[in-house]
C-alpha positions as YAML, in Angstrom:
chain: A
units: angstrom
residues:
- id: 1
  name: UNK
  ca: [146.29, 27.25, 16.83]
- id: 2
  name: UNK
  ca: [144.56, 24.47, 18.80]
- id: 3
  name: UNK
  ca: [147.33, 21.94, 20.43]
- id: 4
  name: UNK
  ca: [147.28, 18.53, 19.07]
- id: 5
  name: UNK
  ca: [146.20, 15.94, 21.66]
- id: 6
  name: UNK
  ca: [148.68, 13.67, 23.31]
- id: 7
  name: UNK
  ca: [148.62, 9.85, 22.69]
- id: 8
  name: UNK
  ca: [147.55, 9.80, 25.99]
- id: 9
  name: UNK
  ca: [144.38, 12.57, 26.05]
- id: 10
  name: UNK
  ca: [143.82, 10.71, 22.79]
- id: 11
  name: UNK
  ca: [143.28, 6.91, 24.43]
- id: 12
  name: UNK
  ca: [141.08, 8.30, 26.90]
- id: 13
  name: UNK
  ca: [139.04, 9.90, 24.50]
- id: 14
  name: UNK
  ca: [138.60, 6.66, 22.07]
- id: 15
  name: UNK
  ca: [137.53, 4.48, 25.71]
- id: 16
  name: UNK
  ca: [135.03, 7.43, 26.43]
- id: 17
  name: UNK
  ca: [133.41, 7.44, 22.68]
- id: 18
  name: UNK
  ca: [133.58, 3.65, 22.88]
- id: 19
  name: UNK
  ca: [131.99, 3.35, 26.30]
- id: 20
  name: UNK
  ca: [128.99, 5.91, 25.13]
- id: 21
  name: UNK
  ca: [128.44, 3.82, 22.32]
- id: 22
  name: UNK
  ca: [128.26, 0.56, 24.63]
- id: 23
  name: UNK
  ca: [125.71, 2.70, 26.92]
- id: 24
  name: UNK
  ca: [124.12, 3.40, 23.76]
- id: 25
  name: UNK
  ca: [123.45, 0.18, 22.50]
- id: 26
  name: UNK
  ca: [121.99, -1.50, 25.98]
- id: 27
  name: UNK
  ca: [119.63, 1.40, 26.00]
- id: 28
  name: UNK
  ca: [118.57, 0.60, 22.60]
- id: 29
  name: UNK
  ca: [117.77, -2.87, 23.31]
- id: 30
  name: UNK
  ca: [116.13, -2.45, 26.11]
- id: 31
  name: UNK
  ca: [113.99, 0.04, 25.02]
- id: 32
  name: UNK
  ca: [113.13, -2.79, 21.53]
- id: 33
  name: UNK
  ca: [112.41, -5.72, 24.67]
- id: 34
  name: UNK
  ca: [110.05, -3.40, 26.70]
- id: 35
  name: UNK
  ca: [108.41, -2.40, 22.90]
- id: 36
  name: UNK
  ca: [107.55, -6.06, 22.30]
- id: 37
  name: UNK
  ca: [106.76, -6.96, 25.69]
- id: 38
  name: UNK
  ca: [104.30, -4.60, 25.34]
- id: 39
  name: UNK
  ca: [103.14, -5.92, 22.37]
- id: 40
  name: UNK
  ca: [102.72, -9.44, 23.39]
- id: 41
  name: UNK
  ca: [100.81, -8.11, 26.26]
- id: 42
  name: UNK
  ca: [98.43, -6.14, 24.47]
- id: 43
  name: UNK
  ca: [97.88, -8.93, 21.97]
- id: 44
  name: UNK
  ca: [97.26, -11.23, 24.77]
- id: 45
  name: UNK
  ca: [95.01, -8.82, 26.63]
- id: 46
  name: UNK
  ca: [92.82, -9.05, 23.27]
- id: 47
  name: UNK
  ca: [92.51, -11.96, 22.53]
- id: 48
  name: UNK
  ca: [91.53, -12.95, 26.62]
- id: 49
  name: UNK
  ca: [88.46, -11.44, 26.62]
- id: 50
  name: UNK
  ca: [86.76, -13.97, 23.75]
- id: 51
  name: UNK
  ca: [88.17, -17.02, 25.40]
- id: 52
  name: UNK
  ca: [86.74, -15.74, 28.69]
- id: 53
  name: UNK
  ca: [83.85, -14.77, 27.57]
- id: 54
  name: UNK
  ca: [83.32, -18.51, 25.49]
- id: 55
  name: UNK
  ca: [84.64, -20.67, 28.51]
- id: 56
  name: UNK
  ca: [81.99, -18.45, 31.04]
- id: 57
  name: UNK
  ca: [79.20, -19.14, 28.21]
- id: 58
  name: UNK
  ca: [79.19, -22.97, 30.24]
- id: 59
  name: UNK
  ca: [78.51, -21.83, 33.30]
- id: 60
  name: UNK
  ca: [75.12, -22.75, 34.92]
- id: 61
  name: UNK
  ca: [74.08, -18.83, 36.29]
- id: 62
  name: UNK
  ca: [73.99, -18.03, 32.58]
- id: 63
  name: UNK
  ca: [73.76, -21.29, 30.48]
- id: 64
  name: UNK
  ca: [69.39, -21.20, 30.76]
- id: 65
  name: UNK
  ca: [69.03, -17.59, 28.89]
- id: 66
  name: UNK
  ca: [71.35, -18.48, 25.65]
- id: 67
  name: UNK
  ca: [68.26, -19.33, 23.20]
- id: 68
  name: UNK
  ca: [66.87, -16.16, 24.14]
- id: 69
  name: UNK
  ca: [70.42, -14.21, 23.43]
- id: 70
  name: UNK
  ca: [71.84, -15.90, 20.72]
- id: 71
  name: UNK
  ca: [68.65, -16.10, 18.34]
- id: 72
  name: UNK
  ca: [66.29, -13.23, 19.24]
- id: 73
  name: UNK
  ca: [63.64, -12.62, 16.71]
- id: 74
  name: UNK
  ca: [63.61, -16.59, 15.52]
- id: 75
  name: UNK
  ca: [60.98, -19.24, 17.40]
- id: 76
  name: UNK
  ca: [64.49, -20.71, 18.72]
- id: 77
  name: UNK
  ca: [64.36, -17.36, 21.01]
- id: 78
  name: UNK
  ca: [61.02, -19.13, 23.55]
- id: 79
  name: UNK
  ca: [63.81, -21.92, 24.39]
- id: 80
  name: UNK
  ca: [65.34, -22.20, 28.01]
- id: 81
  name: UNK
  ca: [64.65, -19.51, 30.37]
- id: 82
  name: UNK
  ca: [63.99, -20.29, 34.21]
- id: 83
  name: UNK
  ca: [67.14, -20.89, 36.32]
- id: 84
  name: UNK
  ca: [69.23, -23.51, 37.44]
- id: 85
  name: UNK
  ca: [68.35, -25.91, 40.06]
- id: 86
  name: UNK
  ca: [67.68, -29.44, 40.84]
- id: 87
  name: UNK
  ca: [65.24, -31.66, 38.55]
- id: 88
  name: UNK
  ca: [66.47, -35.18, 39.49]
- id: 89
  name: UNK
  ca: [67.05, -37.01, 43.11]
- id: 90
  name: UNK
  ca: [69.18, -39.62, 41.38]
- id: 91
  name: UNK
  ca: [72.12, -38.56, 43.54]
- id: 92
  name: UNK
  ca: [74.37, -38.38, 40.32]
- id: 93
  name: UNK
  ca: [76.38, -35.46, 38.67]
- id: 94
  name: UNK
  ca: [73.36, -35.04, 36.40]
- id: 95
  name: UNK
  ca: [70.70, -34.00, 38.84]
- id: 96
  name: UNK
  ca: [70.82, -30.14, 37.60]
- id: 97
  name: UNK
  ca: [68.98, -28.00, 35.02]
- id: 98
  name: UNK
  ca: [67.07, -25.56, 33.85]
- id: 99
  name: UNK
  ca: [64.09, -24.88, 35.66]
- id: 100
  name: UNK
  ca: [60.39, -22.46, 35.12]
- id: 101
  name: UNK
  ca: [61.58, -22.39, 31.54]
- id: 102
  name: UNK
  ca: [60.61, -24.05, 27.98]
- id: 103
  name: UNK
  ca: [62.47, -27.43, 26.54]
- id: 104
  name: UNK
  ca: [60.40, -27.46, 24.22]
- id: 105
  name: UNK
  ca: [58.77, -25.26, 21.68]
- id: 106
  name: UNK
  ca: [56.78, -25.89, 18.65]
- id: 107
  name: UNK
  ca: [57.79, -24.50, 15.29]
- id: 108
  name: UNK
  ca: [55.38, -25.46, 13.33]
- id: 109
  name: UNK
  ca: [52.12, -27.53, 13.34]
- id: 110
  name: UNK
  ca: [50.15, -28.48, 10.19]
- id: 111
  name: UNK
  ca: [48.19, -31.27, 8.68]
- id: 112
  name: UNK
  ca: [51.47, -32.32, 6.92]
- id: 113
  name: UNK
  ca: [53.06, -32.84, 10.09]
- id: 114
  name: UNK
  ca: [54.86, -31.04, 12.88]
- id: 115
  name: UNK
  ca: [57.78, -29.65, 13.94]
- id: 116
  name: UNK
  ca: [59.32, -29.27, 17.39]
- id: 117
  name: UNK
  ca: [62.62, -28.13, 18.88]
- id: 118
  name: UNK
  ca: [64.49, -28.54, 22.27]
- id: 119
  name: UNK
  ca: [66.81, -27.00, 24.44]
- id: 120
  name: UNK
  ca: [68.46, -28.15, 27.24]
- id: 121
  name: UNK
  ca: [71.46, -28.18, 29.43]
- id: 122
  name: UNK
  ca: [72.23, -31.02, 32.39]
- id: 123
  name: UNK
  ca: [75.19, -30.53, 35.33]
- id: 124
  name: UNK
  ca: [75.84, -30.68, 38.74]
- id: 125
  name: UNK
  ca: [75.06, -27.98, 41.82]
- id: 126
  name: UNK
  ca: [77.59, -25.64, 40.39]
- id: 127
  name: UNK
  ca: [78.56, -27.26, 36.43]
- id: 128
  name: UNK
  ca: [77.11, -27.59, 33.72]
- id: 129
  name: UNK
  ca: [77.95, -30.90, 31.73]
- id: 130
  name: UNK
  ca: [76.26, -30.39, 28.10]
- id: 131
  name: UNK
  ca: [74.34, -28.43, 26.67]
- id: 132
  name: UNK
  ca: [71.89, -29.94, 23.79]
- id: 133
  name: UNK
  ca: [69.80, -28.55, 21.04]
- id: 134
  name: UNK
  ca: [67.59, -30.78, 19.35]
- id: 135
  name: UNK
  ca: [65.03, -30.40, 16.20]
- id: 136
  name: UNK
  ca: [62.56, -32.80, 14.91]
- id: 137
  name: UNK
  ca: [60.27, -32.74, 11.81]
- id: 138
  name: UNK
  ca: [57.67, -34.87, 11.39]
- id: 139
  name: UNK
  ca: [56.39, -34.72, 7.48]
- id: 140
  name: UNK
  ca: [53.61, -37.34, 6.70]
- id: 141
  name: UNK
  ca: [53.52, -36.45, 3.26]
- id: 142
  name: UNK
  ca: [56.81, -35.92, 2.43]
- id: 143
  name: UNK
  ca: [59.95, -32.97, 3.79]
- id: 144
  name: UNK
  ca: [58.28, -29.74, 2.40]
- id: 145
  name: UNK
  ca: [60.58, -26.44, 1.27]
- id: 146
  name: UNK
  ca: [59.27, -24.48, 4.86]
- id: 147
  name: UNK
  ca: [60.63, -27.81, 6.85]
- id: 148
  name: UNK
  ca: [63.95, -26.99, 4.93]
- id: 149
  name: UNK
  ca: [63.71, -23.19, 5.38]
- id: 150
  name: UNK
  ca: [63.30, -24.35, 9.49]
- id: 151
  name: UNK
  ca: [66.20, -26.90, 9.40]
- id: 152
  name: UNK
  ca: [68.31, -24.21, 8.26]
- id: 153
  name: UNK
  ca: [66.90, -21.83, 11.05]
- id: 154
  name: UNK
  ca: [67.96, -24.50, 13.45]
- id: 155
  name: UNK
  ca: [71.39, -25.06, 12.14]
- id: 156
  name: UNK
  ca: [72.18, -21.37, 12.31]
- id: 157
  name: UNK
  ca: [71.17, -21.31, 15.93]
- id: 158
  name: UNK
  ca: [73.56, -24.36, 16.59]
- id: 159
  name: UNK
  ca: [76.00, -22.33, 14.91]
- id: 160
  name: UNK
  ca: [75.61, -19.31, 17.19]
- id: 161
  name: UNK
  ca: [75.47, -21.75, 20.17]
- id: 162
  name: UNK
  ca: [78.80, -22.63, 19.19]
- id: 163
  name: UNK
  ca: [80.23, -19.23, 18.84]
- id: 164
  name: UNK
  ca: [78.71, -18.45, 22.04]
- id: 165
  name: UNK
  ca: [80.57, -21.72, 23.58]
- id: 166
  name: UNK
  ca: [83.81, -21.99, 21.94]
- id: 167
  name: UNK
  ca: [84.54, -18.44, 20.33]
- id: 168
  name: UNK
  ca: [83.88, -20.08, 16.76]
- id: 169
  name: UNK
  ca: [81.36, -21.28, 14.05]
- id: 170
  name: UNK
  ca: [81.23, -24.77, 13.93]
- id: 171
  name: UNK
  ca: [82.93, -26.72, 10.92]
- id: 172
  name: UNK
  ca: [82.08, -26.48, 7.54]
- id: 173
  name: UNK
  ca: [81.90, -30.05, 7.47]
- id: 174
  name: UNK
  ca: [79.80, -30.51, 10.99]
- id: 175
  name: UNK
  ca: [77.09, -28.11, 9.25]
- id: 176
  name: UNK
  ca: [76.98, -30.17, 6.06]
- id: 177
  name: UNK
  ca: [76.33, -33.39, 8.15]
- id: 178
  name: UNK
  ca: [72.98, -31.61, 9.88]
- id: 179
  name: UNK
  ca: [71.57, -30.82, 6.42]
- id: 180
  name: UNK
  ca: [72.50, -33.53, 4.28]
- id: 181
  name: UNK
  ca: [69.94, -35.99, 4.47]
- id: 182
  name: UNK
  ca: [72.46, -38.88, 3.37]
- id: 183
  name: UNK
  ca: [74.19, -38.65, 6.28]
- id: 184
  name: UNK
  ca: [71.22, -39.73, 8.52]
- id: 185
  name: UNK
  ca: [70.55, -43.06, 9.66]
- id: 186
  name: UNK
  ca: [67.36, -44.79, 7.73]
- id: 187
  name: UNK
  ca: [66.66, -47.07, 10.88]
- id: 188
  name: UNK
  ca: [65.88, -46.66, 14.70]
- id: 189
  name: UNK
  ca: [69.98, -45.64, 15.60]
- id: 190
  name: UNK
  ca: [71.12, -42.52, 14.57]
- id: 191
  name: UNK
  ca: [74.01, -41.91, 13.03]
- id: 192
  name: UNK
  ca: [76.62, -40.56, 15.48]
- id: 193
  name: UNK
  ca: [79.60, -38.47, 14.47]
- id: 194
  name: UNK
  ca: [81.79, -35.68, 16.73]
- id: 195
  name: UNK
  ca: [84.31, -33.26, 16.07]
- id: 196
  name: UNK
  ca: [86.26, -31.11, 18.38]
- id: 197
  name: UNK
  ca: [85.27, -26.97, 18.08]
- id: 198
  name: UNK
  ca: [87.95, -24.33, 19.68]
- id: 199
  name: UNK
  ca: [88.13, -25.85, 23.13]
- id: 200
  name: UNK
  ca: [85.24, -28.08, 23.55]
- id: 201
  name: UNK
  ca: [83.09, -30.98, 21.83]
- id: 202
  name: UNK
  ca: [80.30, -31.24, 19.78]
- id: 203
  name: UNK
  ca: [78.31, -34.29, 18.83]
- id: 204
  name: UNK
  ca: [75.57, -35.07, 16.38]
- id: 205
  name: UNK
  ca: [73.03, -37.59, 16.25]
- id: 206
  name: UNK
  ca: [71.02, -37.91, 13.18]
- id: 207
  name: UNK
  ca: [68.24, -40.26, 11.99]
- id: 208
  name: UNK
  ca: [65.45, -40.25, 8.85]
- id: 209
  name: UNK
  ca: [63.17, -42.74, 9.07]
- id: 210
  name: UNK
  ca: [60.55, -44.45, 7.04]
- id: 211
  name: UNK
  ca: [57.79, -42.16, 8.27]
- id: 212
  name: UNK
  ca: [59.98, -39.34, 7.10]
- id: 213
  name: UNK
  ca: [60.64, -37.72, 10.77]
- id: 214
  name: UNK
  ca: [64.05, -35.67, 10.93]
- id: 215
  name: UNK
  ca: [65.49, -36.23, 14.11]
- id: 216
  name: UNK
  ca: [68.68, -33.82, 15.15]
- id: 217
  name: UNK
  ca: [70.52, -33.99, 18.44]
- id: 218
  name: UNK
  ca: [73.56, -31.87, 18.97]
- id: 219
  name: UNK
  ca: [75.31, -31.72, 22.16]
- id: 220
  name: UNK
  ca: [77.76, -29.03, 22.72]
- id: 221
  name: UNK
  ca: [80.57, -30.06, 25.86]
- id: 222
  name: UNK
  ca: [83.29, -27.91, 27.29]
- id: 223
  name: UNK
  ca: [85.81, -30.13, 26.84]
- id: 224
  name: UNK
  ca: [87.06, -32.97, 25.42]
- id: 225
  name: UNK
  ca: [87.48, -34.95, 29.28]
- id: 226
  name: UNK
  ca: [83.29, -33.83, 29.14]
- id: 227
  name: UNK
  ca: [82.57, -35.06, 26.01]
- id: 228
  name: UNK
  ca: [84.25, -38.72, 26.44]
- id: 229
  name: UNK
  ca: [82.61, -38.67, 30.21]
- id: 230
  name: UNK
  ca: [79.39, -37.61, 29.21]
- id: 231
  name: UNK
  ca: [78.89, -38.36, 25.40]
- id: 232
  name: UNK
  ca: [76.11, -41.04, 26.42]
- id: 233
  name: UNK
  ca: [74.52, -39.85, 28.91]
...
């Protein structure tokens, strides 16, 4: 028959179970920290690459070819092109652009009336400051269901613009302002409204006049320091 421990054997072998289970427990939670450190890491290492990839979209080595990338396939695609360099001597932080490429394209051209679209983007030597994307219609008889179908088209490639930019669409209530017709200004000042989109700026200016021309001007900013610096220029 196995001897009974001693009061003493049995202390020492209550402190050893009770220091294992100490042990135990730190190795447990450390093991749960390093799990979520982990975790946060990964998650942060995802979601970098889209805010990286939006904040790089401003920069002036790539800023010229966007048209081409963001709307292939659509008459928005001949905007830009050419490469950055100076267009202006005014010795100002605006004296940058794009060069060798198109500003301007036409969309359409009719005995009813035109319609035209820009693209451009203005910075320094090494920044660019805005962006802008602008689309006017010119309807002597009257906004026809194509000029719609091409307002539309344009909208959509703001919209990419600004996923390209900022990592998101732009707001549901930014898009209704560029295609509701109410919204524009009847006389010679356009209507001016802004909004901020992920990280950056955008602005609108929109006018209807009594000759029925549709003139849209967004300008997309990096920032809202570049959008209250810049937001007349």
């Amino acid at each position: 028959m196995r001897k009974p421990l001693s009061l003493q054997n049995r202390s020492s072998l209550s402190l050893l179970v009770l220091l294992l289970l100490v042990i135990s427990c730190a190795n447990l939670d450390n093991q749960e920290n390093r799990t979520s450190q982990n975790s946060t890491s990964s998650s942060a290492n995802s979601n970098a690459p889209a805010n990286q990839n939006a904040s790089q979209s401003f920069e002036a080595s790539i800023v010229c070819s966007l048209p081409k990338q963001v709307a292939p396939n659509t008459p928005f695609a001949n905007l830009g092109g050419g490469t950055w360099g100076k267009w202006s001597d005014s010795g100002g932080d605006l004296d940058y652009g794009c060069n060798g490429g198109k500003d301007t394209v036409k969309i359409l051209a009719s005995e009813n009336g035109d319609i035209t679209a820009e693209y451009g983007a203005i910075g320094g030597k090494d920044i660019v400051h805005y962006v802008t994307a602008e689309y006017m219609a010119t309807q002597y008889t009257g906004l026809t269901s194509a000029e719609k179908q091409h307002r539309q088209q344009y909208v959509d490639f703001c919209d990419k613009l600004s996923q390209k930019f900022y990592g998101v669409k732009l707001p549901e209530k930014f898009r209704k302002r560029l295609l509701d017709e109410s919204t524009y200004s009847p006389s010679g000042t356009a209507n001016e409204y802004a909004e901020k989109v992920g990280s950056g700026y955008v602005n609108l200016s929109s006018n209807k006049n009594k000759n029925v021309m549709v003139l849209l001007d967004v300008h997309f900013f990096s920032s809202e320091a570049e959008f209250k610096k810049y937001k007349d220029s």
